[in-house]
Structures are given as C-alpha cells and as structure tokens.
Amino acid sequence: MRRYDLITMGRSSIDLYSNDIGAAFPDITSFGAYIGGSPLNIAVGASRLGLKTVLLTAVGVDKIGEFILERLQREEVETRFIPQKTGARSSAVVLGIEPPDRFPITFYRDNAADIQLSIDDVLNTPIAEARAVQLSGVALTREPSRSATFFAAEQARAAGATVFLDLDFRADGWHDPRAYGLQIRALLPLVDVAIGTEEEINAAMLRRPEDITIRHSQITAPEIRGEVETNIRALLDKGVEALVVKRGAKGADVNLPDGSVVSAPGFPVEVLSVLGAGDAFAAGFIYGRLQGWDWYKSARMGNACGAMVVMRIGCADFTPYLDETLAFIEAKGGF
C-alpha cells in the first residue's frame, strides 16, 4: 500500500470566468474567481472521486498563491510539497463564455512560479509513495520546469508508479511550436499512458507552424492540421502502453501498440463551457485505471466526468464527486 494514489505536477492558477454568459468580452461586467490549471484540475477531480492526491506546483509569495493553496486544502488535495517562489508570480487566467463555440481566453504567465519548479522540488515530493504520477506538456516549455518534469518521470518509473502524460499543448507558450513535439517525443519513452486531443496529437508531430490556426482567442482549442492516424502510430512507437484520444461528444479512443482501438462513446449533454472537460476526463480515466478497471470502463468514466463539467461554467470547482458521477452514468444507461 502506498501513501498516495496520485501526484499531479505542473501549472496552477486563479481562473477568472465571466459571469455574463454570452456577452462579448468588452461587455463583461464581472468575473467569478476559481482555481485552475490542468494538473490542479486533475488533482481536484481525482480527489473528489475519492483518490488521495498531491499537487506539485509552485506559487508566488502573493495573495493569488494564498487563494490557490486555501482552495486546494478545501478540496483535500495535499499542498505541503508546494514551494513558494520568491520573485515569481502565481498565474492567472481570464475567460469569456460565449456558447456554444467561443471561449476567448487570456493567460497571464509571465514569470510564472510553476515554471520555476526544480529537480530539488521533485526530490522533496514523495514520488516513491504514489501509485501514479501525472505530468503535463506545458511544463516542458522552459527550464527549470522542463528538467524537473523529466526527472519526475524517471523517479516515478524507478519507483514502479504509473506515469500519465497530459499532452496539454498551448501554442503561445512556445518560442517555436515545433519545439513542443520535440520535448513530448523525448519524454514519451518514460510515459505509460498519454492523453490528448486530436489537435494535440498533431501538435506533437508538427512540422510546419502554418498548420496551426487560432481563432477568437481560443488558445486552448487551436486548429492543427495533420494526419491524425499516422501521428497516433508515430507516438505509440515511442513506447507508451496506450495513447488516449479525447474526442469530445464522440467519446474517447484508447489506441494500443498492437494496432487495436478501444472506443468508448460519450454522453450527449447540452454544452455551456468546454473548459476543464479534458481535465475532468483525465481525472475520471485515471480513477478507473487505479481501480483496476479495463480501458473501456475507465474511458467511460472519463467521458462521464467530462460531460458533467461541460454543463457547468468552470474547471476544478465544478468537477463531479463519485456518487453523482455514478448516478449520472446509471441514468444514461450505465457503463
């Protein structure tokens, strides 16, 4: 028995979401304050499902850092391994909500504290006491976070923990978007299960920057041209046990090295905001795998968590609890 079920590592932020649903960005009059950042969202989502989770991020010596830590503690996510980085700032995100398909977003990550995560911060975190570790693509954008992420993967592998990687592509975070793929492909041999969208899979094999299009400031949902199936095979060849493709309302596909695909259908719901759905999927999917469930049932659990979040207006603060997720699945016909 290990002390923790899951350690997630990477970015964290205060998320300011428009309270004026449907308003164009210049017409927004107020925002709600929540916590966010993909690894944080997954840690909270997994905690609400019943896993004992740890978040390894970093915050500044500032009020936003206090906000993040306090909210995480309310969610029963272990925060004592989170360092405060003097001279760096906790991150912020501002989001408009214009259903059904526009969610303009701005990231404030200049001098972000979580990018200052170091190898020593990993050493101060009980990687060997966790059943699984989840890493994030954004953490690879620059040093020292990049080296810390690779080191965490090595430490987790050595300890026999399952390594999950959220591909987590943000084009504006890279000096050259092709550098993202170089880092992802270098990390994959240390990863057991990678999770991403079709666009992120294409980004991981990107050859031409002009194949990326970002409309309406939707940085989290760019259009990335590429041969998805060919790119899936190329990433699987890096040695992962599975590559999970999130397909939104269509569900998810678990691609395996032998060429087989396990397809789990989604749950049709009315969409309010798509932000956070992928992280909720990851929390549910990881929960299933740590329960010993097969690929199909785990992906269905992830799909249910994602579907429940898109009906709400936020990320971590709106991820579902175990009992409501199971009730949702049962009401929709079961696994």
CSV table of C-alpha atoms in Angstrom, one decimal:
chain,number,residue,atom,x,y,z
A,1,MET,CA,0.0,0.0,0.0
A,2,ARG,CA,1.3,3.4,-1.0
A,3,ARG,CA,0.6,6.6,0.9
A,4,TYR,CA,-0.9,8.5,-2.1
A,5,ASP,CA,-2.9,7.4,-5.1
A,6,LEU,CA,-1.9,10.2,-7.5
A,7,ILE,CA,0.6,13.1,-7.7
A,8,THR,CA,0.0,15.6,-10.4
A,9,MET,CA,2.7,18.1,-11.5
A,10,GLY,CA,2.7,21.4,-13.3
A,11,ARG,CA,0.8,24.6,-13.6
A,12,SER,CA,-1.8,26.2,-11.3
A,13,SER,CA,-3.7,29.5,-11.5
A,14,ILE,CA,-6.6,31.6,-10.3
A,15,ASP,CA,-9.2,31.5,-13.0
A,16,LEU,CA,-11.5,34.5,-13.6
A,17,TYR,CA,-14.6,33.3,-15.5
A,18,SER,CA,-17.1,35.7,-16.9
A,19,ASN,CA,-20.4,35.9,-15.0
A,20,ASP,CA,-22.1,37.3,-18.1
A,21,ILE,CA,-22.8,34.2,-20.1
A,22,GLY,CA,-23.0,35.0,-23.8
A,23,ALA,CA,-21.6,38.5,-23.5
A,24,ALA,CA,-18.8,39.6,-25.9
A,25,PHE,CA,-15.6,40.2,-24.0
A,26,PRO,CA,-15.8,44.0,-23.9
A,27,ASP,CA,-19.3,43.8,-22.4
A,28,ILE,CA,-18.4,41.6,-19.4
A,29,THR,CA,-19.2,43.3,-16.1
A,30,SER,CA,-18.0,40.8,-13.6
A,31,PHE,CA,-16.0,37.6,-13.1
A,32,GLY,CA,-16.2,34.7,-10.7
A,33,ALA,CA,-12.9,33.5,-9.1
A,34,TYR,CA,-12.0,29.8,-9.2
A,35,ILE,CA,-8.8,27.7,-9.2
A,36,GLY,CA,-7.4,26.2,-12.4
A,37,GLY,CA,-4.5,24.8,-14.4
A,38,SER,CA,-4.6,21.3,-15.9
A,39,PRO,CA,-2.6,19.4,-13.2
A,40,LEU,CA,-4.5,21.2,-10.5
A,41,ASN,CA,-7.9,20.4,-12.1
A,42,ILE,CA,-6.9,16.8,-12.4
A,43,ALA,CA,-5.8,16.6,-8.8
A,44,VAL,CA,-9.1,18.2,-7.6
A,45,GLY,CA,-11.1,16.0,-9.9
A,46,ALA,CA,-9.4,12.8,-8.7
A,47,SER,CA,-9.7,13.9,-5.0
A,48,ARG,CA,-13.5,14.4,-5.5
A,49,LEU,CA,-13.7,10.9,-6.9
A,50,GLY,CA,-12.0,9.6,-3.7
A,51,LEU,CA,-8.3,9.3,-4.6
A,52,LYS,CA,-5.7,10.6,-2.2
A,53,THR,CA,-4.0,13.3,-4.3
A,54,VAL,CA,-0.9,15.5,-4.1
A,55,LEU,CA,-0.3,18.6,-6.3
A,56,LEU,CA,3.3,19.5,-7.1
A,57,THR,CA,3.1,23.1,-8.4
A,58,ALA,CA,4.6,26.3,-7.2
A,59,VAL,CA,3.1,29.7,-6.3
A,60,GLY,CA,4.4,33.1,-5.7
A,61,VAL,CA,4.6,34.9,-2.4
A,62,ASP,CA,1.4,36.7,-3.2
A,63,LYS,CA,-2.4,36.7,-2.5
A,64,ILE,CA,-3.2,34.7,-5.6
A,65,GLY,CA,-0.9,32.0,-4.2
A,66,GLU,CA,-2.7,32.1,-0.9
A,67,PHE,CA,-6.0,31.8,-2.8
A,68,ILE,CA,-4.8,28.7,-4.7
A,69,LEU,CA,-3.4,27.0,-1.6
A,70,GLU,CA,-6.5,27.6,0.5
A,71,ARG,CA,-8.9,26.4,-2.2
A,72,LEU,CA,-6.8,23.2,-2.7
A,73,GLN,CA,-6.9,22.5,1.0
A,74,ARG,CA,-10.7,22.7,1.0
A,75,GLU,CA,-10.6,20.1,-1.7
A,76,GLU,CA,-8.4,17.8,0.4
A,77,VAL,CA,-5.5,18.0,-2.1
A,78,GLU,CA,-2.2,17.7,-0.3
A,79,THR,CA,-0.4,21.1,-0.6
A,80,ARG,CA,2.6,20.7,1.7
A,81,PHE,CA,5.0,19.9,-1.1
A,82,ILE,CA,4.1,23.1,-3.0
A,83,PRO,CA,7.0,25.6,-2.8
A,84,GLN,CA,6.6,29.4,-2.8
A,85,LYS,CA,9.0,31.0,-5.3
A,86,THR,CA,10.3,34.4,-4.2
A,87,GLY,CA,10.4,36.8,-7.2
A,88,ALA,CA,7.9,34.8,-9.3
A,89,ARG,CA,4.2,35.2,-9.6
A,90,SER,CA,1.2,32.9,-9.2
A,91,SER,CA,-0.6,32.6,-12.6
A,92,ALA,CA,-4.0,34.0,-13.6
A,93,VAL,CA,-6.4,33.2,-16.4
A,94,VAL,CA,-9.3,35.3,-17.7
A,95,LEU,CA,-12.1,33.7,-19.7
A,96,GLY,CA,-15.1,34.8,-21.6
A,97,ILE,CA,-18.0,32.4,-22.1
A,98,GLU,CA,-19.9,32.7,-25.4
A,99,PRO,CA,-21.7,29.4,-26.0
A,100,PRO,CA,-21.8,27.3,-28.0
A,101,ASP,CA,-18.4,27.6,-29.5
A,102,ARG,CA,-16.5,30.7,-28.4
A,103,PHE,CA,-14.5,30.8,-25.2
A,104,PRO,CA,-11.9,33.6,-25.6
A,105,ILE,CA,-9.1,33.1,-23.0
A,106,THR,CA,-6.0,35.0,-21.9
A,107,PHE,CA,-3.2,33.5,-19.8
A,108,TYR,CA,-1.1,35.7,-17.5
A,109,ARG,CA,2.0,33.5,-17.1
A,110,ASP,CA,4.9,36.0,-17.4
A,111,ASN,CA,7.4,34.9,-14.7
A,112,ALA,CA,5.1,32.1,-13.7
A,113,ALA,CA,6.0,30.5,-10.4
A,114,ASP,CA,5.2,26.9,-11.5
A,115,ILE,CA,7.8,27.2,-14.3
A,116,GLN,CA,10.4,27.5,-11.5
A,117,LEU,CA,9.7,24.0,-10.3
A,118,SER,CA,13.1,22.3,-9.9
A,119,ILE,CA,14.7,18.9,-9.6
A,120,ASP,CA,15.1,19.7,-5.8
A,121,ASP,CA,11.3,20.3,-5.6
A,122,VAL,CA,10.7,16.9,-7.1
A,123,LEU,CA,13.1,15.3,-4.6
A,124,ASN,CA,11.2,17.0,-1.8
A,125,THR,CA,8.0,15.3,-3.1
A,126,PRO,CA,7.2,11.7,-2.1
A,127,ILE,CA,7.1,10.3,-5.7
A,128,ALA,CA,8.0,6.8,-4.5
A,129,GLU,CA,4.9,6.8,-2.2
A,130,ALA,CA,2.5,7.3,-5.0
A,131,ARG,CA,0.7,4.8,-7.2
A,132,ALA,CA,0.7,7.1,-10.2
A,133,VAL,CA,2.2,10.4,-11.4
A,134,GLN,CA,0.6,12.7,-13.9
A,135,LEU,CA,2.7,15.1,-15.9
A,136,SER,CA,1.8,18.0,-18.3
A,137,GLY,CA,3.1,19.2,-21.7
A,138,VAL,CA,3.0,22.9,-20.7
A,139,ALA,CA,5.6,22.2,-18.0
A,140,LEU,CA,8.1,21.4,-20.8
A,141,THR,CA,8.1,25.0,-22.2
A,142,ARG,CA,11.2,26.1,-20.4
A,143,GLU,CA,13.7,25.5,-17.6
A,144,PRO,CA,13.8,24.6,-14.8
A,145,SER,CA,10.4,23.0,-15.0
A,146,ARG,CA,11.3,21.0,-18.1
A,147,SER,CA,14.2,19.2,-16.4
A,148,ALA,CA,12.1,18.7,-13.3
A,149,THR,CA,9.4,17.0,-15.4
A,150,PHE,CA,11.8,14.6,-17.0
A,151,PHE,CA,13.3,13.9,-13.6
A,152,ALA,CA,9.9,13.2,-12.0
A,153,ALA,CA,9.1,10.8,-14.8
A,154,GLU,CA,12.4,8.9,-14.2
A,155,GLN,CA,11.7,8.9,-10.4
A,156,ALA,CA,8.2,7.6,-10.9
A,157,ARG,CA,9.4,4.9,-13.3
A,158,ALA,CA,12.1,3.8,-10.9
A,159,ALA,CA,9.5,3.5,-8.1
A,160,GLY,CA,7.1,1.4,-10.2
A,161,ALA,CA,4.4,4.2,-10.4
A,162,THR,CA,2.3,4.5,-13.5
A,163,VAL,CA,3.2,7.7,-15.4
A,164,PHE,CA,0.4,9.5,-17.2
A,165,LEU,CA,1.1,12.4,-19.5
A,166,ASP,CA,-1.5,15.1,-20.4
A,167,LEU,CA,-0.2,16.4,-23.8
A,168,ASP,CA,-1.6,19.8,-22.8
A,169,PHE,CA,-0.5,22.0,-25.8
A,170,ARG,CA,-0.6,25.8,-25.6
A,171,ALA,CA,0.9,27.3,-28.8
A,172,ASP,CA,1.6,30.7,-27.2
A,173,GLY,CA,3.8,29.2,-24.6
A,174,TRP,CA,6.5,28.0,-27.1
A,175,HIS,CA,9.1,30.1,-28.9
A,176,ASP,CA,8.5,27.7,-31.8
A,177,PRO,CA,5.5,25.3,-31.7
A,178,ARG,CA,7.6,22.6,-33.3
A,179,ALA,CA,9.7,22.5,-30.1
A,180,TYR,CA,6.7,21.2,-28.3
A,181,GLY,CA,6.8,18.0,-30.3
A,182,LEU,CA,10.5,17.6,-29.8
A,183,GLN,CA,10.0,17.6,-26.0
A,184,ILE,CA,6.9,15.4,-26.0
A,185,ARG,CA,8.6,12.8,-28.2
A,186,ALA,CA,11.7,12.8,-25.9
A,187,LEU,CA,9.5,12.3,-22.8
A,188,LEU,CA,7.2,9.6,-24.1
A,189,PRO,CA,9.7,6.7,-23.5
A,190,LEU,CA,9.3,7.4,-19.8
A,191,VAL,CA,5.4,7.5,-20.0
A,192,ASP,CA,2.9,4.7,-19.6
A,193,VAL,CA,-0.3,6.4,-20.8
A,194,ALA,CA,-0.5,9.6,-22.8
A,195,ILE,CA,-3.8,11.6,-23.1
A,196,GLY,CA,-4.6,14.3,-25.6
A,197,THR,CA,-7.0,15.6,-28.3
A,198,GLU,CA,-6.6,15.1,-32.0
A,199,GLU,CA,-5.1,18.6,-32.2
A,200,GLU,CA,-2.6,17.9,-29.5
A,201,ILE,CA,-1.5,14.7,-31.3
A,202,ASN,CA,-1.0,16.6,-34.5
A,203,ALA,CA,1.0,19.2,-32.5
A,204,ALA,CA,3.2,16.5,-31.1
A,205,MET,CA,4.2,15.7,-34.7
A,206,LEU,CA,4.1,19.2,-36.1
A,207,ARG,CA,6.4,20.1,-39.0
A,208,ARG,CA,5.0,23.4,-40.3
A,209,PRO,CA,4.0,26.3,-37.9
A,210,GLU,CA,1.5,27.4,-40.6
A,211,ASP,CA,-0.6,24.3,-39.9
A,212,ILE,CA,-1.8,26.0,-36.6
A,213,THR,CA,-4.8,28.3,-36.7
A,214,ILE,CA,-6.1,30.1,-33.6
A,215,ARG,CA,-9.5,31.9,-33.9
A,216,HIS,CA,-11.3,34.1,-31.5
A,217,SER,CA,-8.5,33.9,-28.9
A,218,GLN,CA,-9.3,30.2,-28.3
A,219,ILE,CA,-5.7,29.4,-27.4
A,220,THR,CA,-6.9,26.2,-25.7
A,221,ALA,CA,-8.6,24.9,-28.8
A,222,PRO,CA,-6.5,25.6,-31.9
A,223,GLU,CA,-7.0,24.0,-35.3
A,224,ILE,CA,-3.9,21.9,-36.1
A,225,ARG,CA,-3.7,20.2,-39.5
A,226,GLY,CA,-2.1,16.8,-39.8
A,227,GLU,CA,-2.7,13.1,-40.4
A,228,VAL,CA,-4.1,12.0,-37.1
A,229,GLU,CA,-3.9,8.2,-37.5
A,230,THR,CA,-0.3,8.4,-38.8
A,231,ASN,CA,0.7,10.6,-35.9
A,232,ILE,CA,-1.0,8.3,-33.4
A,233,ARG,CA,1.1,5.4,-34.7
A,234,ALA,CA,4.3,7.5,-34.6
A,235,LEU,CA,3.6,8.4,-30.9
A,236,LEU,CA,2.8,4.8,-30.0
A,237,ASP,CA,6.1,3.8,-31.4
A,238,LYS,CA,7.8,5.8,-28.7
A,239,GLY,CA,6.9,3.0,-26.2
A,240,VAL,CA,3.8,4.1,-24.4
A,241,GLU,CA,1.3,1.5,-23.2
A,242,ALA,CA,-1.6,3.4,-24.6
A,243,LEU,CA,-2.5,6.7,-26.3
A,244,VAL,CA,-5.9,8.0,-25.3
A,245,VAL,CA,-7.6,10.4,-27.8
A,246,LYS,CA,-10.3,12.6,-26.3
A,247,ARG,CA,-12.9,13.3,-29.0
A,248,GLY,CA,-15.4,15.5,-27.1
A,249,ALA,CA,-19.0,14.5,-27.5
A,250,LYS,CA,-17.9,11.5,-29.6
A,251,GLY,CA,-16.2,10.0,-26.5
A,252,ALA,CA,-12.6,8.7,-26.4
A,253,ASP,CA,-10.5,6.1,-28.2
A,254,VAL,CA,-7.7,4.2,-26.4
A,255,ASN,CA,-5.1,3.3,-29.0
A,256,LEU,CA,-2.9,0.3,-28.2
A,257,PRO,CA,0.6,-0.6,-29.6
A,258,ASP,CA,-0.8,-3.7,-31.3
A,259,GLY,CA,-3.0,-1.5,-33.5
A,260,SER,CA,-6.2,-2.2,-31.7
A,261,VAL,CA,-8.5,0.6,-30.6
A,262,VAL,CA,-10.9,0.6,-27.6
A,263,SER,CA,-13.7,3.1,-28.3
A,264,ALA,CA,-15.8,4.4,-25.5
A,265,PRO,CA,-18.8,6.5,-26.5
A,266,GLY,CA,-19.5,9.8,-24.9
A,267,PHE,CA,-22.6,11.1,-23.1
A,268,PRO,CA,-24.7,13.6,-25.1
A,269,VAL,CA,-25.4,16.8,-23.0
A,270,GLU,CA,-26.0,20.5,-23.6
A,271,VAL,CA,-22.7,22.3,-23.6
A,272,LEU,CA,-22.3,25.5,-21.5
A,273,SER,CA,-18.5,25.7,-21.4
A,274,VAL,CA,-15.9,23.2,-22.7
A,275,LEU,CA,-13.1,24.5,-20.5
A,276,GLY,CA,-12.0,21.9,-18.0
A,277,ALA,CA,-13.7,19.0,-19.7
A,278,GLY,CA,-10.5,17.3,-20.8
A,279,ASP,CA,-9.1,17.6,-17.3
A,280,ALA,CA,-12.2,16.1,-15.8
A,281,PHE,CA,-11.9,13.3,-18.3
A,282,ALA,CA,-8.3,12.6,-17.2
A,283,ALA,CA,-9.4,12.5,-13.5
A,284,GLY,CA,-12.1,10.0,-14.2
A,285,PHE,CA,-9.9,7.9,-16.5
A,286,ILE,CA,-7.1,7.8,-14.0
A,287,TYR,CA,-9.5,6.9,-11.3
A,288,GLY,CA,-10.7,4.0,-13.3
A,289,ARG,CA,-7.3,2.7,-14.0
A,290,LEU,CA,-6.3,2.9,-10.4
A,291,GLN,CA,-9.4,0.9,-9.5
A,292,GLY,CA,-8.1,-1.8,-11.8
A,293,TRP,CA,-10.8,-1.2,-14.5
A,294,ASP,CA,-10.2,-2.0,-18.1
A,295,TRP,CA,-9.6,0.6,-20.8
A,296,TYR,CA,-13.3,0.8,-21.9
A,297,LYS,CA,-14.8,1.3,-18.4
A,298,SER,CA,-12.1,3.8,-17.4
A,299,ALA,CA,-12.7,5.8,-20.6
A,300,ARG,CA,-16.4,5.8,-20.0
A,301,MET,CA,-15.8,7.1,-16.5
A,302,GLY,CA,-13.7,9.8,-18.0
A,303,ASN,CA,-16.3,10.7,-20.6
A,304,ALA,CA,-18.9,11.0,-17.8
A,305,CYS,CA,-16.8,13.4,-15.8
A,306,GLY,CA,-16.1,15.5,-18.9
A,307,ALA,CA,-19.8,15.6,-19.9
A,308,MET,CA,-20.8,16.8,-16.4
A,309,VAL,CA,-18.2,19.6,-16.5
A,310,VAL,CA,-19.3,21.0,-19.9
A,311,MET,CA,-22.7,21.6,-18.4
A,312,ARG,CA,-21.1,23.9,-15.9
A,313,ILE,CA,-19.0,27.1,-16.1
A,314,GLY,CA,-15.7,26.2,-14.6
A,315,CYS,CA,-12.9,23.7,-14.2
A,316,ALA,CA,-11.7,22.3,-10.8
A,317,ASP,CA,-14.5,23.9,-8.8
A,318,PHE,CA,-17.1,22.1,-10.9
A,319,THR,CA,-15.7,18.6,-11.3
A,320,PRO,CA,-18.1,16.0,-10.1
A,321,TYR,CA,-18.0,13.8,-7.0
A,322,LEU,CA,-18.0,10.0,-7.2
A,323,ASP,CA,-21.6,9.4,-6.2
A,324,GLU,CA,-23.0,12.0,-8.6
A,325,THR,CA,-20.8,10.6,-11.4
A,326,LEU,CA,-22.0,7.1,-10.9
A,327,ALA,CA,-25.6,8.3,-10.7
A,328,PHE,CA,-25.2,10.2,-14.0
A,329,ILE,CA,-23.8,7.1,-15.7
A,330,GLU,CA,-26.6,4.9,-14.4
A,331,ALA,CA,-29.2,7.4,-15.5
A,332,LYS,CA,-27.6,7.4,-19.0
A,333,GLY,CA,-27.7,3.6,-19.4
A,334,GLY,CA,-24.7,2.5,-17.4
A,335,PHE,CA,-21.1,1.8,-18.3
